[in-house]
Each structure stands twice: as C-alpha cells, then as structure tokens.
Short mmCIF file of C-alpha atoms in Angstrom, two decimals:
data_model
loop_
_atom_site.label_atom_id
_atom_site.label_comp_id
_atom_site.label_asym_id
_atom_site.label_seq_id
_atom_site.Cartn_x
_atom_site.Cartn_y
_atom_site.Cartn_z
CA MET A 227 32.92 34.74 2.45
CA SER A 228 29.84 34.15 0.02
CA THR A 229 26.69 32.61 1.13
CA ILE A 230 26.99 28.72 0.83
CA ARG A 231 24.26 27.14 -1.39
CA PHE A 232 23.00 23.71 -0.11
CA PHE A 233 20.54 21.05 -1.35
CA ILE A 234 19.05 18.33 0.55
CA ILE A 235 18.24 15.47 -1.81
CA GLY A 236 17.53 11.85 -1.21
CA ALA A 237 14.90 8.96 -1.29
CA PRO A 238 11.37 9.83 -0.08
CA LYS A 239 10.46 9.44 3.54
CA CYS A 240 13.93 9.64 4.66
CA GLY A 241 14.09 12.45 7.01
CA THR A 242 14.58 15.44 4.66
CA THR A 243 11.74 17.49 6.11
CA THR A 244 13.10 17.00 9.58
CA LEU A 245 16.64 17.94 8.62
CA TYR A 246 15.39 21.20 6.80
CA ASP A 247 13.14 22.07 9.77
CA TRP A 248 16.14 21.88 11.96
CA LEU A 249 18.41 23.94 9.70
CA GLY A 250 15.65 26.52 9.19
CA ASP A 251 15.56 27.23 12.96
CA HIS A 252 19.02 28.45 12.85
CA GLN A 253 19.52 32.37 12.59
CA ALA A 254 22.34 32.01 9.99
CA ILE A 255 20.50 29.73 7.62
CA HIS A 256 17.83 30.74 5.24
CA ALA A 257 15.48 27.94 4.40
CA PRO A 258 12.30 29.64 3.20
CA LEU A 259 10.64 26.87 1.14
CA LYS A 260 11.17 23.19 1.61
CA GLU A 261 10.22 21.32 -1.62
CA ALA A 262 10.41 23.86 -4.53
CA CYS A 263 10.54 20.94 -7.07
CA PHE A 264 11.88 23.59 -9.48
CA PHE A 265 14.84 21.88 -11.13
CA SER A 266 12.95 18.26 -11.37
CA GLN A 267 10.10 18.79 -13.83
CA ASP A 268 11.50 15.76 -15.75
CA VAL A 269 10.50 13.63 -12.73
CA TYR A 270 7.62 15.61 -11.14
CA PRO A 271 5.87 18.26 -13.30
CA THR A 272 4.37 21.13 -11.25
CA ALA A 273 2.80 23.36 -13.89
CA ASP A 274 -0.80 22.51 -12.74
CA LEU A 275 0.01 22.99 -9.14
CA ARG A 276 -0.47 26.34 -7.05
CA THR A 277 2.97 26.00 -5.72
CA HIS A 278 4.48 25.98 -9.30
CA ILE A 279 7.57 28.34 -9.73
CA SER A 280 7.60 29.41 -13.23
CA THR A 281 10.97 31.29 -13.80
CA LEU A 282 14.58 30.93 -12.43
CA ASP A 283 14.42 34.67 -11.27
CA ASP A 284 11.34 33.78 -9.30
CA TYR A 285 13.18 30.76 -7.85
CA LEU A 286 16.24 32.68 -7.01
CA ALA A 287 14.22 35.49 -5.37
CA ILE A 288 12.80 32.81 -2.75
CA TYR A 289 16.17 31.58 -1.87
CA ARG A 290 18.04 34.98 -1.95
CA PRO A 291 19.64 35.73 1.63
CA PRO A 292 17.54 38.28 3.40
CA SER A 293 20.59 39.76 5.25
CA PRO A 294 24.39 39.65 5.39
CA LYS A 295 24.19 37.58 8.54
CA ILE A 296 23.12 34.59 6.57
CA LYS A 297 25.84 32.10 6.15
CA ALA A 298 23.85 29.54 4.07
CA THR A 299 20.67 29.08 2.18
CA GLY A 300 19.08 26.16 0.17
CA GLU A 301 16.14 23.86 -0.20
CA ALA A 302 15.22 20.31 0.24
CA THR A 303 13.75 18.45 -2.68
CA PRO A 304 14.16 14.67 -2.39
CA LYS A 305 13.07 14.26 -6.04
CA TYR A 306 16.40 16.01 -7.20
CA LEU A 307 18.26 12.72 -6.54
CA TYR A 308 16.18 10.98 -9.39
CA SER A 309 16.24 13.79 -11.77
CA ASP A 310 18.78 14.30 -14.53
CA ALA A 311 17.53 17.81 -15.16
CA ALA A 312 18.15 18.86 -11.64
CA LEU A 313 21.61 17.40 -11.53
CA ALA A 314 22.59 19.28 -14.70
CA SER A 315 20.95 22.61 -13.59
CA ILE A 316 22.61 22.42 -10.17
CA GLN A 317 25.94 21.55 -11.56
CA ASN A 318 25.74 24.53 -13.84
CA LEU A 319 24.43 27.09 -11.62
CA TRP A 320 26.17 26.03 -8.35
CA PRO A 321 29.24 23.72 -8.96
CA ASP A 322 30.33 24.29 -5.41
CA ALA A 323 27.00 23.58 -3.86
CA ARG A 324 26.88 21.22 -0.59
CA ILE A 325 24.71 18.18 -1.45
CA ILE A 326 23.05 16.59 1.65
CA VAL A 327 21.79 13.16 0.93
CA CYS A 328 19.26 11.42 2.97
CA LEU A 329 18.86 7.46 2.67
CA ARG A 330 17.29 4.59 4.44
CA ASP A 331 16.51 0.94 3.88
CA PRO A 332 14.85 1.10 0.47
CA VAL A 333 12.16 -1.49 1.23
CA ASP A 334 11.04 0.46 4.48
CA MET A 335 11.13 3.57 2.30
CA ILE A 336 9.09 2.39 -0.37
CA VAL A 337 6.55 1.12 1.97
CA SER A 338 6.38 4.29 3.80
CA TYR A 339 6.09 6.06 0.52
CA TYR A 340 2.95 4.11 -0.51
CA ASN A 341 1.41 4.85 2.71
CA GLN A 342 1.93 8.62 1.97
CA LYS A 343 0.42 8.28 -1.46
CA LEU A 344 -2.55 6.45 0.09
CA ARG A 345 -2.92 9.32 2.58
CA GLU A 346 -2.68 11.66 -0.29
CA GLY A 347 -5.38 9.95 -2.18
CA VAL A 348 -3.00 9.29 -5.10
CA GLU A 349 -2.80 5.54 -4.54
CA ALA A 350 -5.57 3.48 -5.28
CA ALA A 351 -4.30 -0.02 -4.32
CA PRO A 352 -5.69 -1.25 -0.98
CA ASN A 353 -2.51 -2.98 0.08
CA PHE A 354 1.07 -2.33 -0.63
CA GLU A 355 1.77 -5.82 -2.21
CA GLU A 356 -0.76 -4.84 -4.85
CA ALA A 357 0.69 -1.52 -5.50
CA TRP A 358 4.06 -3.31 -5.88
CA ARG A 359 3.18 -6.11 -7.96
CA ARG A 360 1.41 -4.08 -10.60
CA SER A 361 4.47 -2.25 -11.83
CA PRO A 362 5.80 -4.28 -15.01
CA TYR A 363 9.24 -3.52 -13.62
CA SER A 364 8.84 -5.31 -10.26
CA SER A 365 10.26 -8.58 -11.33
CA LEU A 366 12.78 -7.46 -13.74
CA ARG A 367 16.73 -7.14 -12.96
CA SER A 368 17.40 -4.31 -15.39
CA ASP A 369 18.78 -0.58 -15.16
CA GLU A 370 15.95 0.47 -17.29
CA ILE A 371 13.12 0.61 -14.76
CA GLY A 372 10.95 3.10 -16.42
CA PRO A 373 9.23 6.47 -15.57
CA PRO A 374 8.12 7.48 -12.10
CA GLU A 375 4.43 6.59 -13.17
CA ILE A 376 3.02 4.15 -15.60
CA ASN A 377 -0.41 4.89 -16.80
CA GLY A 378 -1.21 7.14 -13.91
CA LYS A 379 0.15 4.34 -11.36
CA ILE A 380 3.15 4.86 -9.17
CA ASN A 381 6.29 2.88 -10.38
CA TYR A 382 7.60 2.02 -6.78
CA VAL A 383 10.55 0.34 -8.35
CA PHE A 384 11.88 3.62 -9.83
CA TRP A 385 11.80 5.13 -6.42
CA ALA A 386 13.43 2.26 -4.80
CA HIS A 387 16.61 2.47 -7.18
CA ILE A 388 18.77 4.98 -5.06
CA GLY A 389 22.22 3.60 -5.62
CA LYS A 390 22.39 4.12 -9.31
CA ARG A 391 21.11 7.63 -8.93
CA LEU A 392 23.64 8.30 -6.11
CA GLU A 393 26.31 7.15 -8.44
CA LYS A 394 25.37 9.71 -11.01
CA TRP A 395 25.52 12.76 -8.57
CA LEU A 396 28.65 11.51 -7.19
CA ALA A 397 30.19 11.51 -10.61
CA ALA A 398 29.17 14.98 -11.09
CA PHE A 399 30.46 16.73 -8.01
CA PRO A 400 33.59 16.16 -5.84
CA ARG A 401 33.01 13.81 -3.11
CA GLU A 402 33.92 16.40 -0.38
CA GLN A 403 30.76 18.19 -1.34
CA PHE A 404 28.64 15.54 -0.22
CA LEU A 405 27.24 14.53 3.21
CA ILE A 406 25.22 11.22 3.32
CA ILE A 407 22.96 10.92 6.10
CA LEU A 408 21.12 7.48 7.31
CA MET A 409 17.63 8.13 8.54
CA GLN A 410 18.16 5.80 11.68
CA ASP A 411 20.96 8.27 12.82
CA LEU A 412 18.37 10.98 13.22
CA LYS A 413 16.70 9.03 16.10
CA VAL A 414 19.77 7.83 17.90
CA ALA A 415 22.06 10.70 17.49
CA PRO A 416 20.24 13.95 16.38
CA ARG A 417 22.57 16.17 18.07
CA GLU A 418 25.66 14.71 16.42
CA ILE A 419 23.99 14.82 13.11
CA TYR A 420 23.11 18.35 13.57
CA GLN A 421 26.66 19.34 14.12
CA LYS A 422 27.62 17.52 11.07
CA LEU A 423 25.17 19.44 8.94
CA LEU A 424 26.40 22.82 10.50
CA ASN A 425 29.99 21.88 9.87
CA PHE A 426 29.37 20.93 6.34
CA ILE A 427 27.68 24.04 5.37
CA ALA A 428 30.16 26.14 7.38
CA VAL A 429 27.64 27.54 9.94
CA PRO A 430 28.55 27.84 13.64
CA ASP A 431 26.87 25.64 16.26
CA ASP A 432 23.98 27.56 18.05
CA GLY A 433 24.05 25.11 20.83
CA ARG A 434 20.48 23.45 20.00
CA THR A 435 19.55 20.54 22.14
CA ASP A 436 15.98 19.95 21.23
CA PHE A 437 15.24 17.94 18.08
CA LYS A 438 11.77 16.83 17.05
CA ALA A 439 11.01 14.73 14.05
CA SER A 440 8.73 16.12 11.38
CA ASN A 441 6.00 14.11 9.61
CA GLU A 442 5.38 11.63 12.30
CA SER A 443 4.35 8.15 10.95
CA ARG A 444 0.62 7.85 10.47
CA ARG A 445 -1.54 5.42 8.40
CA VAL A 446 -5.11 5.38 6.96
CA ALA A 447 -7.60 3.54 9.23
CA ASN A 448 -10.34 3.14 6.53
CA VAL A 449 -9.29 3.33 2.91
CA ALA A 450 -12.69 3.60 1.47
CA PHE A 451 -13.72 6.42 3.59
CA HIS A 452 -10.38 8.22 2.92
CA ARG A 453 -10.98 7.93 -0.82
CA PHE A 454 -14.33 9.33 -0.31
CA VAL A 455 -13.19 12.34 1.51
CA ARG A 456 -10.35 12.96 -0.94
CA ASN A 457 -12.72 12.77 -4.01
CA LEU A 458 -15.29 15.09 -2.20
CA LYS A 459 -12.30 17.55 -1.77
CA ALA A 460 -11.49 17.22 -5.45
CA ALA A 461 -15.09 17.84 -6.61
CA ALA A 462 -15.25 20.94 -4.38
CA VAL A 463 -12.17 22.61 -5.81
CA PRO A 464 -14.36 24.82 -8.01
CA ILE A 465 -15.95 26.29 -4.78
CA THR A 466 -13.13 26.30 -2.61
CA LEU A 467 -10.50 27.73 -4.80
CA PRO A 468 -11.90 31.42 -4.59
CA LEU A 469 -12.27 30.78 -0.70
CA HIS A 470 -8.64 29.81 -0.61
CA GLN A 471 -7.38 32.76 -2.72
CA LEU A 472 -9.26 35.13 -0.27
CA ARG A 473 -7.81 33.49 2.75
CA GLY A 474 -4.30 33.72 1.35
CA GLY A 475 -4.06 30.22 0.28
CA ARG A 476 -5.65 28.83 3.42
CA GLY A 477 -9.10 26.99 3.68
CA LEU A 478 -11.17 26.36 6.34
CA GLY A 479 -9.86 22.86 6.97
CA VAL A 480 -13.15 21.13 7.42
CA LEU A 481 -12.27 18.24 5.26
CA LYS A 482 -8.79 18.11 6.58
CA LEU A 483 -10.08 17.69 9.97
CA ILE A 484 -12.35 15.09 8.91
CA ASP A 485 -9.44 13.29 7.16
CA SER A 486 -7.36 13.46 10.09
CA LEU A 487 -9.90 11.51 12.28
CA ASN A 488 -9.37 8.55 9.77
CA MET A 489 -5.72 8.53 10.65
CA GLU A 490 -3.74 6.41 13.22
CA PRO A 491 -0.19 6.08 14.39
CA GLY A 492 1.41 3.12 12.78
CA ALA A 493 4.60 1.61 11.59
CA TYR A 494 4.81 1.30 7.91
CA THR A 495 7.05 -1.77 7.58
CA SER A 496 4.00 -3.98 8.99
CA ALA A 497 2.47 -3.47 5.58
CA ALA A 498 4.85 -5.78 3.84
CA SER A 499 4.89 -9.59 4.53
CA ILE A 500 8.24 -11.17 5.46
CA ASP A 501 8.03 -13.01 2.16
CA LEU A 502 7.53 -9.86 0.09
CA ARG A 503 10.32 -8.11 1.87
CA ALA A 504 12.75 -10.83 1.24
CA GLU A 505 11.62 -10.92 -2.46
CA MET A 506 12.09 -6.94 -2.57
CA TYR A 507 15.58 -7.13 -1.16
CA GLN A 508 16.65 -9.69 -3.68
CA ARG A 509 15.22 -7.48 -6.48
CA LEU A 510 17.12 -4.63 -5.08
CA ALA A 511 20.27 -6.13 -4.12
CA ASP A 512 22.55 -4.61 -6.84
CA ASP A 513 21.35 -1.12 -6.29
CA ILE A 514 21.66 -1.61 -2.57
CA SER A 515 25.28 -2.53 -3.09
CA ALA A 516 25.75 0.43 -5.48
CA ALA A 517 24.65 2.72 -2.73
CA GLU A 518 26.57 1.01 0.13
CA ARG A 519 29.85 1.84 -1.73
CA PHE A 520 29.64 5.21 -0.54
CA LEU A 521 28.78 4.72 3.06
CA PHE A 522 32.25 4.02 4.28
CA GLY A 523 31.49 0.51 5.42
CA ARG A 524 28.05 1.13 6.81
CA ALA A 525 25.15 -0.94 5.60
CA LEU A 526 21.85 0.59 4.11
CA VAL A 527 20.05 -2.59 5.32
CA SER A 528 20.68 -3.83 8.75
CA VAL A 529 21.56 -7.56 9.40
CA LYS A 530 18.45 -7.84 11.46
CA ALA A 531 16.16 -6.79 8.69
CA LYS A 532 18.09 -9.28 6.41
CA GLN A 533 17.86 -12.11 8.51
CA ALA A 534 14.14 -11.43 9.37
CA SER A 535 13.33 -11.55 5.58
CA ARG A 536 15.02 -15.00 5.08
#
C-alpha cells in the first residue's frame, strides 16, 4: 500500500498545530514541517521569508517518507482552506489526499487571530473592535470580501468566511476524503479525536493517552512596549541575520525573552464586547450556515454563545 498523503487545513487558531504535533509523534507518520505555505502563495506570499520553499522538488523532498515503515505523511497549513491555488494544486497532485479541516466558532477564532497578529507585531490596532471596523468589508453582506490584507491592514472578514471556502473544497474532492474537526472536541475528547485521525489516514493506533495542547493562549500585557521590542528586533536584522546564519537559523533569544515577559495568560473572547459579538454573528450568519451544512447536525456556534450575544 502506498503512503497516504494528508493535509490539515482550516481557519487560523483552530488547533491545527496541536493535531499536527500529535500525529508527528506517531512512529508511522512523517510530519517534518508544519506550515509550509508552499501552495498558498495567492493568499500568503513567502518569497521574502527565510522559510520560503522555492520549488516543487524541494517541497516534495521535505515530505518524502524516510523509510518504508511510514504509512502517512503530510503537512498542516490552515491558509490552504482560503487558497484557490492550493486547492487546484493538491487536487492535481494528490486527488486521493485525505483532507483534515479544523474549525471553530468564527467570532472566537477571529478575535484569537487578532491577538496572534498583535503578538507578532503585525497588527497595530490597540483593540479588536478597531481592527475589525477598519475593514471596508466589515459591514457588507457580500460574497466579495476582498483580499487577505487591504493597504497593509488585515482583512479579518476574509479570514472569518470559512463556510464558502469549505464548500469549494468539498466540491473538488469526494466527501469521504474529508474529516472535519471542531476545536472544542480537542479539549473534551482528545483520545477520541486522535483515534479518528489515525483511522482516517489508515494508521494503526499506538495507544497514546497523553494529549497536550500546543500554542497555549497568551495575550500582550503592554501593547506599546510590545511594539517597541518588535520594532527594535526588525531594526536589528542587519546585525542579527549573520548571527542567525552562523547558529543554523537560531538567535540568542534575548529579545524573545524580553518580549515573553510582556505576555500573560488570557482568554481571547474577552477582547470583543457582547454587542460587537452579536453584530459579528449577524454579519457572518450566512457563512456559518454554509459551514454547518457539512457538520452532520452539529453547531459551529454554541447556543450559549448565541444567547449571550443577544
């Protein structure tokens, strides 16, 4: 039997890293690089990044099974869900690929994504509501929601639309080649989800019982200080790049340590008011319904969340 190829796609901040880490620990699974972003250049160009993969041959070399004992190999790039180029390439290269889709409440997801971009120094808005409202598409009910970024600013409406994107993928591949995972299930039933994953990619159960979440939630304590450290890090690139190269891509970690001291545990949903969440649920209602058609009766947004936003 040939090695099964799998792709973990989905919305940002939906547990793709956790799933990939779980699978990567299995001896029969080859998971060498989480977010290659190779096929999604239409959504997220990587040519200027050190992690850029320039050719298909280089990409294939990374994911080539290192031994006959490997039963499945694959990557996890959430952005592929939003990428027409990725959909076309994967359909052409691996028409029998197994597609694992990670989803969650889109409002929670978008607020979490804002916090991630704030930590990365990409987002300049000091609060989520300002970041959401500056998108010209935030108040429109249209399938044309614009590019991922607008004049260098993140278009959160683009990332929130997951139902229409899911429809495109399910129209391109047979339904049996999809496994849709809801993020909340990773917390309440990790062992069950893990077994579903292994069954889906035809890999024997290794009896794993320890399931830890990756990328624990954190938030920036002082936004101004955080941006200062990020700007300092960017300005120091001409000096630090040769050091990174000498150390095989690793720096000394001084600025990273300073930045980490400005982080604190925190729930992302607290960054959006009840009124704003209600407005967002209304704005995304059609797309949420589109996604829920593929969930076999399960809800993408809990009744509790909807009631709290009324």
